[in-house]
Short mmCIF file of C-alpha atoms in Angstrom, two decimals:
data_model
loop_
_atom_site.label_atom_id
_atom_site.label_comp_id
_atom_site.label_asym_id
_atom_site.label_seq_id
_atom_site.Cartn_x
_atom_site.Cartn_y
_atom_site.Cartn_z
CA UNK A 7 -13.78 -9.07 22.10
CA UNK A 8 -11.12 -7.12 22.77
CA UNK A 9 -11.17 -3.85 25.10
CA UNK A 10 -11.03 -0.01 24.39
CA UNK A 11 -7.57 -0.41 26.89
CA UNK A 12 -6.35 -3.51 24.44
CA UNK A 13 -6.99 -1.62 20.70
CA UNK A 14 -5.01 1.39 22.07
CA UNK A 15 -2.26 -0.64 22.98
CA UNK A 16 -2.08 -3.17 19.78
CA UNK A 17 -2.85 -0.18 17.59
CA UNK A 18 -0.19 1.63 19.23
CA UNK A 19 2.29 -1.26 17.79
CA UNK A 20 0.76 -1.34 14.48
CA UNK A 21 1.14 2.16 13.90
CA UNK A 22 4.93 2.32 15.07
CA UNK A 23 5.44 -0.64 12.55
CA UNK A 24 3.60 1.29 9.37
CA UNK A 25 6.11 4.55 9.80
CA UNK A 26 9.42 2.28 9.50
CA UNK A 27 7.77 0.37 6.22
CA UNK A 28 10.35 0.75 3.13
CA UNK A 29 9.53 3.72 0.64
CA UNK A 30 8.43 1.37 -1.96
CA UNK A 31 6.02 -0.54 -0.01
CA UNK A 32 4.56 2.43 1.78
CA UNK A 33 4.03 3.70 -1.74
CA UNK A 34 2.42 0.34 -3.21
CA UNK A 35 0.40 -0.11 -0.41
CA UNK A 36 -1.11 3.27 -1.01
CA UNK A 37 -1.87 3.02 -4.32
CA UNK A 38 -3.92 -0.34 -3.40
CA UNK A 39 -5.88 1.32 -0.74
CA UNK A 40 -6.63 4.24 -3.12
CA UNK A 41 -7.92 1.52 -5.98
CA UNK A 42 -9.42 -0.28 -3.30
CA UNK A 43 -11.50 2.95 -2.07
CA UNK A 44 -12.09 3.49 -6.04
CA UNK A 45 -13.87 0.21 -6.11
CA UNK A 46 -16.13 0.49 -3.78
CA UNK A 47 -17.16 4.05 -4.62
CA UNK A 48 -17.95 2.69 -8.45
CA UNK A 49 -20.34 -0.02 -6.82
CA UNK A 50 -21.91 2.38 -4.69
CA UNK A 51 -22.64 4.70 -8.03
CA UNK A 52 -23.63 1.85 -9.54
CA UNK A 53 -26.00 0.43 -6.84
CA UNK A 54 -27.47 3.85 -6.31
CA UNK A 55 -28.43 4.43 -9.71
CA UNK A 56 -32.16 5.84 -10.47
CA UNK A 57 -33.34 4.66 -7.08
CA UNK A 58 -36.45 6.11 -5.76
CA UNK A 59 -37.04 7.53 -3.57
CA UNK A 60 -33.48 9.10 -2.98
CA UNK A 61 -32.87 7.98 0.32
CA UNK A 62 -33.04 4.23 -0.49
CA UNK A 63 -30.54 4.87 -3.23
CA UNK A 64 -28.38 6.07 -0.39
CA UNK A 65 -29.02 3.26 1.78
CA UNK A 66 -28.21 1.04 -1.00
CA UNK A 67 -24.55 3.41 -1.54
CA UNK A 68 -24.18 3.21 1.82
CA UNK A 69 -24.16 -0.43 1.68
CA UNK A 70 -21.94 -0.98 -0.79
CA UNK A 71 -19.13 1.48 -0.52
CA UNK A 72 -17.55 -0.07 2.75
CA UNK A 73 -16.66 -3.15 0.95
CA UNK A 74 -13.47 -0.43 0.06
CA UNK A 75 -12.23 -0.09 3.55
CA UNK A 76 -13.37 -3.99 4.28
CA UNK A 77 -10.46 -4.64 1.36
CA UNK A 78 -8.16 -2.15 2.84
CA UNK A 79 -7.78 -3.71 6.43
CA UNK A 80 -8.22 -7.55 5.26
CA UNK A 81 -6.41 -7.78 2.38
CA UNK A 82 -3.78 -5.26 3.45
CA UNK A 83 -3.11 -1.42 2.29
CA UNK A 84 -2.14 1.40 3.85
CA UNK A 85 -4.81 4.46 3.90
CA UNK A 86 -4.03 8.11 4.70
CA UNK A 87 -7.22 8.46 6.65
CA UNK A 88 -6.95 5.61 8.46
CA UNK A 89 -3.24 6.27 9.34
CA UNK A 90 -4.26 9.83 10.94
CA UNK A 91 -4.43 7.38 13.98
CA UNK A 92 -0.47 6.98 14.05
CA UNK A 93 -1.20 10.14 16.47
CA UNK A 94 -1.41 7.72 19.26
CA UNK A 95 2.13 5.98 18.33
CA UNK A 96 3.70 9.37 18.19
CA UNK A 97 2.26 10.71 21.40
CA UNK A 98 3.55 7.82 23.38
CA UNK A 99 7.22 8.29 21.71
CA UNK A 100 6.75 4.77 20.00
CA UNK A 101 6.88 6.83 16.47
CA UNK A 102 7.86 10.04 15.06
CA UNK A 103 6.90 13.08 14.31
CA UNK A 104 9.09 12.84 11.08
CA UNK A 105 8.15 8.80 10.33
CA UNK A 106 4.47 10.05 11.09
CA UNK A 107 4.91 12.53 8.06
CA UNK A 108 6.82 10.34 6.03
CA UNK A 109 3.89 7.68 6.09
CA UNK A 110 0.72 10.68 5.50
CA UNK A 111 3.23 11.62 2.60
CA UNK A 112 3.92 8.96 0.60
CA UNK A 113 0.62 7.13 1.50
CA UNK A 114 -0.98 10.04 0.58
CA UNK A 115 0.36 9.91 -3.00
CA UNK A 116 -0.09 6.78 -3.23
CA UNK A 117 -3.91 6.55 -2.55
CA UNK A 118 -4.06 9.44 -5.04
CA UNK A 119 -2.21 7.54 -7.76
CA UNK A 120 -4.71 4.15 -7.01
CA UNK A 121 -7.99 6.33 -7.01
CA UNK A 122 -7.02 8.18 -10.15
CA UNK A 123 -5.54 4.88 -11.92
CA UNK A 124 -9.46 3.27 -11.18
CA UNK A 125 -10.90 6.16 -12.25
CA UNK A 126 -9.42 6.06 -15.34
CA UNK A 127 -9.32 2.65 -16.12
CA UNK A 128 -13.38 2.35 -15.42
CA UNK A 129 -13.82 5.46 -17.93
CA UNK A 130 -12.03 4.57 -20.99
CA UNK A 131 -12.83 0.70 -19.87
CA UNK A 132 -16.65 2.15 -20.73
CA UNK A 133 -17.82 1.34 -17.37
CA UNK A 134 -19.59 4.56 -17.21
CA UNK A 135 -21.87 3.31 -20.29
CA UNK A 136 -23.60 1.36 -18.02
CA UNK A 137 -27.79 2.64 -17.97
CA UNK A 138 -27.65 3.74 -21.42
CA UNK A 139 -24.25 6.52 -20.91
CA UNK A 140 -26.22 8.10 -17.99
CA UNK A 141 -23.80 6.72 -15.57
CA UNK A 142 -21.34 8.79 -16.86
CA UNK A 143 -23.26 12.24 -16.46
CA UNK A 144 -23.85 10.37 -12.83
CA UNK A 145 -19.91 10.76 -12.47
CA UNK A 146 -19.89 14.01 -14.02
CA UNK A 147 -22.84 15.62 -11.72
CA UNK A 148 -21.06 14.15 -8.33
CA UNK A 149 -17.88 16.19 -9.43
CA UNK A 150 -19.44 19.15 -10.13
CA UNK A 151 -21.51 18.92 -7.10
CA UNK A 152 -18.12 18.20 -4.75
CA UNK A 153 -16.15 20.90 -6.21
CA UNK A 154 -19.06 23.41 -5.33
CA UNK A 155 -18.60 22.92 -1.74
CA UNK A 156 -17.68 25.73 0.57
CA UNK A 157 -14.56 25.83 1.74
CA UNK A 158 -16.18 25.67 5.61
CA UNK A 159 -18.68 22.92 4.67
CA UNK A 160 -15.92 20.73 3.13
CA UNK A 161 -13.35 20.92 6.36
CA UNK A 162 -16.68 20.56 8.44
CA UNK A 163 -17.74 17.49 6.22
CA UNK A 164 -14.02 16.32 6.14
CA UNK A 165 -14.01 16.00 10.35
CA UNK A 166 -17.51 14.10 10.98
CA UNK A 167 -15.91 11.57 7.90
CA UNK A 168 -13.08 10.94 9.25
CA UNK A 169 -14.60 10.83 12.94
CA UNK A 170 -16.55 7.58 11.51
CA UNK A 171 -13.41 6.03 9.34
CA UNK A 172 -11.12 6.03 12.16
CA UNK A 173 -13.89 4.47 14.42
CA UNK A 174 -14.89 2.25 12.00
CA UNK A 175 -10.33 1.01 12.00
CA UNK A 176 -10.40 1.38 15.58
CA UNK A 177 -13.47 -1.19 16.43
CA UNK A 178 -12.38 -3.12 13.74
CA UNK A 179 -9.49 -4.19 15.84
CA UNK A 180 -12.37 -5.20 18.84
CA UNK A 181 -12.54 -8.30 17.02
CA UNK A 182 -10.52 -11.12 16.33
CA UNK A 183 -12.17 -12.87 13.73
CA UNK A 184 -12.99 -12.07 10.27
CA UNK A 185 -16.88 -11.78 9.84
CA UNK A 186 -16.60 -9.57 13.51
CA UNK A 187 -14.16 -7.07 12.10
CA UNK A 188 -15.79 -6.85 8.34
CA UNK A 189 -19.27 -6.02 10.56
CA UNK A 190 -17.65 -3.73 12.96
CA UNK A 191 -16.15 -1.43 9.94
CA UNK A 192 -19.11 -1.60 7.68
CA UNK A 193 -21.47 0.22 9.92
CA UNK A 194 -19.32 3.32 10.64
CA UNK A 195 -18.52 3.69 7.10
CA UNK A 196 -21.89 3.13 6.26
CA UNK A 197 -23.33 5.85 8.42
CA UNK A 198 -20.61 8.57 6.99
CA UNK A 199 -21.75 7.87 3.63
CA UNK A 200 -25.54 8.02 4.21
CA UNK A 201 -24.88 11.73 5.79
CA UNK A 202 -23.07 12.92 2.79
CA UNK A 203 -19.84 13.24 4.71
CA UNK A 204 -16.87 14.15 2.77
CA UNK A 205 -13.18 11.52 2.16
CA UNK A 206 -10.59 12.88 0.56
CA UNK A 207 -9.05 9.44 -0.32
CA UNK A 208 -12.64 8.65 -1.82
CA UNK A 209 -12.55 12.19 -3.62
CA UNK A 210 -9.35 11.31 -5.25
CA UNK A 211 -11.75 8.99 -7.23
CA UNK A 212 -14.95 10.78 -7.71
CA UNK A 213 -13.63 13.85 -8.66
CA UNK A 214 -11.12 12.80 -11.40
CA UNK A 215 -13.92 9.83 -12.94
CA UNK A 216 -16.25 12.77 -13.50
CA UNK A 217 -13.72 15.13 -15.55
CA UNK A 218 -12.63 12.43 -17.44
CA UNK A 219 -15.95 11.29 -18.00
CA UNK A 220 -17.15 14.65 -18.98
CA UNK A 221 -14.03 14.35 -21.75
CA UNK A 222 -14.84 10.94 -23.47
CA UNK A 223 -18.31 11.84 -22.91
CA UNK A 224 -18.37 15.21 -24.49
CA UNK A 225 -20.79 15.82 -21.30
CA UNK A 226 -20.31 20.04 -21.07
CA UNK A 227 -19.39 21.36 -17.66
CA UNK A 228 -20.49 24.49 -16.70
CA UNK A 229 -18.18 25.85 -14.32
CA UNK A 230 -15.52 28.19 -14.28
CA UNK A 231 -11.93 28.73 -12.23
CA UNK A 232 -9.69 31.32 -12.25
CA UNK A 233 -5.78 30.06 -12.15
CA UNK A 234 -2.60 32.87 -11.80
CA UNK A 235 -4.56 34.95 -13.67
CA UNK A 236 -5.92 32.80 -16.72
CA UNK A 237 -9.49 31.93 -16.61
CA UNK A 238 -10.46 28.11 -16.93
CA UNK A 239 -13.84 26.61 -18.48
CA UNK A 240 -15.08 23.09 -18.22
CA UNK A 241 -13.28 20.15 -17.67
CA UNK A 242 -9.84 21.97 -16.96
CA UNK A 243 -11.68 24.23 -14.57
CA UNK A 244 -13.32 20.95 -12.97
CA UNK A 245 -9.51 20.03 -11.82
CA UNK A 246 -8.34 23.59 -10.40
CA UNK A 247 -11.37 23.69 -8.29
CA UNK A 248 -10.80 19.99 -7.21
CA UNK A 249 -7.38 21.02 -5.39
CA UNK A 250 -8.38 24.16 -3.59
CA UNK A 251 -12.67 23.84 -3.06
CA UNK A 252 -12.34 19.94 -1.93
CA UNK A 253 -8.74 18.00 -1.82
CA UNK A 254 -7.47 20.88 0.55
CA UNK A 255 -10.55 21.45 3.25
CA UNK A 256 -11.53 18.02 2.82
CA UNK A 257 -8.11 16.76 3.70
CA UNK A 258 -7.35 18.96 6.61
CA UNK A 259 -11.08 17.92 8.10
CA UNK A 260 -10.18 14.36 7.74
CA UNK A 261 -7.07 15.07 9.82
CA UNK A 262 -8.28 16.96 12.31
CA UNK A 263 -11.31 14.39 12.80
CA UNK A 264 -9.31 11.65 12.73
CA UNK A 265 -5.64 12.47 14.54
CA UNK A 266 -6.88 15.58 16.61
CA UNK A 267 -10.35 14.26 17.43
CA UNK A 268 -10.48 10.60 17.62
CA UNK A 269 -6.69 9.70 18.26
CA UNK A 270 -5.78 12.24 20.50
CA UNK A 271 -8.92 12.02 22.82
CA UNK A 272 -8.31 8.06 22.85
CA UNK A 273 -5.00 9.03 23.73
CA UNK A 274 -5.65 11.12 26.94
CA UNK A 275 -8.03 8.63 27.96
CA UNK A 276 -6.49 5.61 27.80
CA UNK A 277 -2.63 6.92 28.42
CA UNK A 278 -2.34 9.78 29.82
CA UNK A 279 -5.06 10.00 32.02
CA UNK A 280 -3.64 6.73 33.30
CA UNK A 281 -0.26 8.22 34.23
CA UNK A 282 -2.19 11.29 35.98
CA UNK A 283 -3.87 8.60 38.63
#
C-alpha cells in the first residue's frame, strides 16, 4: 500500500499531466466521466426503487452509484470534482493557475454534455418506463426535490460531497492493484450518497432526466421561477431553478470541499509543513 507521503507526490504528477491534455481530449474525457456518473446514478434509481423501509433503498443506492466513479478512474475520464485536487499541483508550482482553470473549464462542460446526453438518451430510450412509468415520476420527484434546496444547504451539501469524492480519488491511489483501488473508492462514495450529500457532476444528470421526463411523461410540475422579469411554470421553470438553487451552490461546495478542504490541507501537511522543519 502506498503512503499518505507517496499519493501526494504521484498525484502531484498526475495532476500536472491532466492541465497540459489537448482541448479535444480534455473535452472527450469529460463528457465520458459525465455519462459515466449518469450511469451509475440510473442504477442507483433503479436499485432503490419501492424499497422498504427507506433506508435500505438507500443502502442499496448507495451501493450501486459508485460503480460511476469506479468507471471514471479505471477506465479513464476526467471529472471536475475529482480534478478540484489539481490544487496540490498548482501549489507546488508543478501546474497553473491558468492550466488549473483551463482543465475545471472544459472538463466541466464536458461532464455536463455526458450527464445530459445519458439523461436523455435513457428518457426517450423509455428507460424510465421501467415499474409500470413510475420510474419516471421517480426522476421527476428527485428534480423537484434538488431544485428546492436552499441556497446554504446546497453549498453546505456540496462541501461534505466533495470532502468524500476527493477521498474516495485520493485512497484510491493507496493501492496498486485493481480490486484494492475499486474497494477503496466505493466506500467513500458510498457513504456521501447514503447522507444525501449533494454532486454537481451527478446533478447534471438527475436534474435534466427529471424535466425531460416530466415532458414525454406529461408528469405536471408544480413549481414556479421567475427569469428577467417573465414568470416560468413547470418544466421550463424546473431548468431556471436548476442553474441558480443547485448547479451554482452545489458547485462552489464541491470546490471548496474538495480543493480548499481536502487538497489544500493535504498540501500543508505533506509539503509545506515539511519545508517549515
Amino acid at each position: 500500500m502506498n503512503s499518505p507521503a507517496s499519493i501526494t507526490n504521484n498525484y502531484t504528477d498526475i495532476a500536472e499531466a491532466k492541465t497540459k491534455l489537448p482541448l479535444g481530449k480534455m473535452l472527450v474525457l469529460g463528457i465520458f466521466a459525465g455519462a459515466f456518473i449518469a450511469f451509475g446514478a440510473i442504477g442507483s434509481q433503479i436499485a432503490a426503487f419501492g424499497v422498504k423501509p427507506e433506508a435500505l433503498g438507500r443502502m442499496l443506492s448507495a451501493a450501486v452509484f459508485p460503480i460511476g466513479l469506479m468507471l471514471v478512474l479505471v477506465a479513464g475520464a476526467e471529472l471536475f470534482t475529482g480534478n478540484c485536487l489539481i490544487i496540490v499541483s498548482v501549489l507546488e508550482k508543478r501546474a497553473t493557475l491558468s492550466g488549473l482553470v483551463r482543465n475545471w473549464v472544459f472538463v466541466y462542460l464536458g461532464n455536463l454534455i455526458g450527464g445530459v446526453a445519458v439523461a436523455a438518451l435513457a428518457v426517450y430510450g423509455h428507460v424510465f418506463d421501467m415499474y409500470n412509468f413510475e420510474l419516471a415520476k421517480v426522476a421527476v420527484n428527485t428534480a423537484v426535490t434538488k431544485t428546492s434546496l436552499d441556497f446554504l444547504d446546497a453549498f453546505i451539501k456540496g462541501i461534505l460531497c466533495n470532502v468524500l469524492v476527493c477521498g474516495a480519488v485520493w485512497v484510491s491511489f493507496a493501492a496498486d492493484e485493481l480490486a484494492g483501488k475499486v474497494l477503496a473508492l466505493f466506500l467513500p462514495v458510498s457513504l456521501f450518497v447514503l447522507c444525501g450529500f449533494e454532486h454537481c457532476i451527478a446533478n447534471m444528470y438527475f436534474v435534466p432526466a427529471g424535466i425531460l421526463s416530466s415532458v414525454e411523461y406529461k408528469i405536471p410540475v408544480e413549481v414556479g421561477a421567475s427569469f428577467m422579469g417573465y414568470s416560468l411554470e413547470g418544466p421550463l421553470a424546473l431548468l431556471v431553478k436548476f442553474f441558480y438553487k443547485n448547479l451554482l451552490p452545489v458547485t462552489l461546495g464541491n470546490i471548496v470541499g474538495g480543493a480548499l478542504i481536502l487538497g489544500l490541507g493535504y498540501w500543508f501537511v505533506y509539503y509545506q509543513s515539511c519545508r517549515d522543519k
